[in-house]
Amino acid sequence: MSPVADPVSRNDSSAIPQAARSAGVGTFPRPPTFTTKEEEREYLKFRLAQAFRIFGKLGYDEGVAGHITVRDPVRPDCFWVNPFGKHFSLIQPSDLILVDHHANVQINESGPNKLLNKAAFMIHSAIHEARPDVNCAAHSHSVYGRAFSTLGKELDMITQDSCAFYKDHGVYRQYGGVVLDEEEGAHIVKALGSKKAVILQNHGILVGTTSIEATVHFFIALEKSCQVQLMADAAAAGTGGKIIKISEAEAAMTYGVVGTMAGGWFSGRPHFQLLEAQEGSSFRFGSGK
């Protein structure tokens, strides 16, 4: 089975908004469909492992910090997460851990390293439980996201790309240390609200969306938007200039093109296409891997 052409996201029955559709001429692709939930599980595990390797290639690793999760389609009360202590660049589908919302690692389904990162569990279990629409969430200690997080502020709408987060990201303006308890996870969820991203003060960035592809795209986009704003702020301060911000109306219009979930899925696909070309491996529909 292969993807069929249709401009909708896998978890959204509505078409890509007209504003986003106007960016292309022709028919947009659609995420794959599956004959069984088990096949969907294998695909999501394959895709999640790819996402980790993409993060590894981009340098979004910092020792053992960082995690990406995806909700399990067979058991929606569980999610897949990386084993604690394995480098992102090495993760394969067979390495992933399946855990429920009570921190119980599902032994039979999980990989050989069943060590669970407690911070990953506290953050992601809270998000997946509070936000049924979030199928994939990612957090890592990326360099520019970390640097920008020290400012404790939202992004300014200064570029077309930053408009993907117009009124769709929050700030958690409190650093409570390493997230090792439920209360801190709840605080992060509250700061995230119904948005797709949150800047964690003195910590880094977090993105949660309807798909692995959209999460990877918007995480990269947020990291780069943080980088651009840091550079623009420094350039303005150094030259005595003033940053030109995008107006509210223009930011809202641009968000309708670059900030949607379906658009995020579409924009995230090239990262996986590149990885598959480099590795010579892609998911074989109907084969279970």
Short mmCIF file of C-alpha atoms in Angstrom, two decimals, residues 79-205:
data_model
loop_
_atom_site.label_atom_id
_atom_site.label_comp_id
_atom_site.label_asym_id
_atom_site.label_seq_id
_atom_site.Cartn_x
_atom_site.Cartn_y
_atom_site.Cartn_z
CA PHE A 79 3.46 5.93 23.71
CA TRP A 80 6.82 5.04 22.14
CA VAL A 81 9.97 6.76 23.36
CA ASN A 82 13.73 6.43 22.96
CA PRO A 83 15.70 4.29 25.43
CA PHE A 84 17.60 6.39 27.96
CA GLY A 85 21.26 6.74 27.06
CA LYS A 86 21.35 5.75 23.38
CA HIS A 87 22.53 8.31 20.83
CA PHE A 88 19.82 9.65 18.55
CA SER A 89 21.84 8.74 15.44
CA LEU A 90 21.86 5.05 16.36
CA ILE A 91 18.18 4.52 17.13
CA GLN A 92 16.29 1.90 15.13
CA PRO A 93 12.62 0.83 15.47
CA SER A 94 13.65 -2.23 17.48
CA ASP A 95 15.27 0.04 20.12
CA LEU A 96 12.09 1.94 21.03
CA ILE A 97 10.33 1.58 24.38
CA LEU A 98 6.55 1.35 24.80
CA VAL A 99 5.34 2.89 28.07
CA ASP A 100 1.90 3.55 29.53
CA HIS A 101 0.76 6.62 31.47
CA HIS A 102 1.73 4.99 34.78
CA ALA A 103 5.40 4.64 33.74
CA ASN A 104 5.04 0.92 33.15
CA VAL A 105 7.38 -0.18 30.38
CA GLN A 106 5.67 -2.81 28.22
CA ILE A 107 8.35 -5.49 28.37
CA ASN A 108 7.22 -7.67 25.46
CA GLU A 109 6.91 -4.81 22.96
CA SER A 110 9.98 -2.79 23.99
CA GLY A 111 13.57 -2.98 22.81
CA PRO A 112 16.48 -4.54 24.72
CA ASN A 113 17.37 -1.34 26.60
CA LYS A 114 14.30 -0.71 28.73
CA LEU A 115 15.78 2.15 30.74
CA LEU A 116 13.21 4.96 30.77
CA ASN A 117 14.21 8.61 31.01
CA LYS A 118 12.10 9.89 33.91
CA ALA A 119 12.04 13.46 32.61
CA ALA A 120 10.85 12.19 29.22
CA PHE A 121 8.03 10.30 30.91
CA MET A 122 6.94 13.19 33.12
CA ILE A 123 6.79 15.65 30.24
CA HIS A 124 5.40 13.47 27.48
CA SER A 125 2.89 11.45 29.49
CA ALA A 126 1.37 14.73 30.70
CA ILE A 127 1.19 16.08 27.14
CA HIS A 128 -0.26 12.94 25.55
CA GLU A 129 -2.83 12.63 28.32
CA ALA A 130 -3.92 16.28 28.24
CA ARG A 131 -3.81 16.72 24.45
CA PRO A 132 -5.50 13.91 22.49
CA ASP A 133 -4.62 15.80 19.29
CA VAL A 134 -0.88 15.54 19.98
CA ASN A 135 0.33 12.28 18.48
CA CYS A 136 4.01 13.24 18.46
CA ALA A 137 5.97 15.51 20.78
CA ALA A 138 9.65 16.43 20.69
CA HIS A 139 11.99 18.15 23.11
CA SER A 140 15.74 18.47 22.93
CA HIS A 141 18.43 20.78 24.21
CA SER A 142 19.20 22.31 20.83
CA VAL A 143 21.70 25.16 20.91
CA TYR A 144 19.67 28.13 19.66
CA GLY A 145 16.44 27.04 21.34
CA ARG A 146 18.37 26.84 24.58
CA ALA A 147 19.99 30.24 24.07
CA PHE A 148 16.69 31.92 23.19
CA SER A 149 14.95 30.26 26.15
CA THR A 150 17.13 32.27 28.54
CA LEU A 151 15.23 35.40 27.49
CA GLY A 152 11.90 34.08 28.79
CA LYS A 153 9.94 35.61 25.90
CA GLU A 154 7.95 34.66 22.81
CA LEU A 155 9.33 34.90 19.31
CA ASP A 156 8.81 38.17 17.50
CA MET A 157 7.19 37.85 14.08
CA ILE A 158 10.18 39.06 12.09
CA THR A 159 10.37 36.50 9.27
CA GLN A 160 8.00 34.49 7.13
CA ASP A 161 9.15 31.32 8.90
CA SER A 162 8.58 32.63 12.41
CA CYS A 163 4.96 33.32 11.42
CA ALA A 164 4.39 29.55 11.62
CA PHE A 165 4.25 30.20 15.37
CA TYR A 166 2.03 33.28 15.31
CA LYS A 167 -0.18 33.00 18.40
CA ASP A 168 0.68 29.29 18.37
CA HIS A 169 3.49 29.03 20.90
CA GLY A 170 3.74 29.70 24.60
CA VAL A 171 6.46 30.35 27.16
CA TYR A 172 6.96 28.51 30.42
CA ARG A 173 8.52 31.31 32.47
CA GLN A 174 9.79 29.22 35.33
CA TYR A 175 12.72 26.86 35.59
CA GLY A 176 11.95 24.09 38.03
CA GLY A 177 15.06 22.01 37.49
CA VAL A 178 15.18 18.62 35.77
CA VAL A 179 11.58 17.45 35.28
CA LEU A 180 11.34 14.57 37.74
CA ASP A 181 7.82 14.97 39.13
CA GLU A 182 4.25 15.19 37.86
CA GLU A 183 3.77 18.78 39.02
CA GLU A 184 6.49 20.14 36.72
CA GLY A 185 5.07 18.17 33.80
CA ALA A 186 1.66 19.68 34.53
CA HIS A 187 3.16 23.18 34.52
CA ILE A 188 4.68 22.59 31.08
CA VAL A 189 1.34 21.31 29.76
CA LYS A 190 -0.38 24.42 31.10
CA ALA A 191 2.16 26.67 29.36
CA LEU A 192 1.73 24.72 26.12
CA GLY A 193 -2.05 25.03 26.33
CA SER A 194 -3.68 24.33 22.97
CA LYS A 195 -0.63 25.52 21.04
CA LYS A 196 1.89 23.48 19.07
CA ALA A 197 5.05 24.72 20.77
CA VAL A 198 6.39 26.06 24.02
CA ILE A 199 9.67 27.74 24.93
CA LEU A 200 10.88 26.38 28.27
CA GLN A 201 12.74 29.16 30.08
CA ASN A 202 16.40 28.27 30.73
CA HIS A 203 15.74 24.82 29.25
CA GLY A 204 14.98 24.69 25.52
CA ILE A 205 12.04 24.18 23.18
#
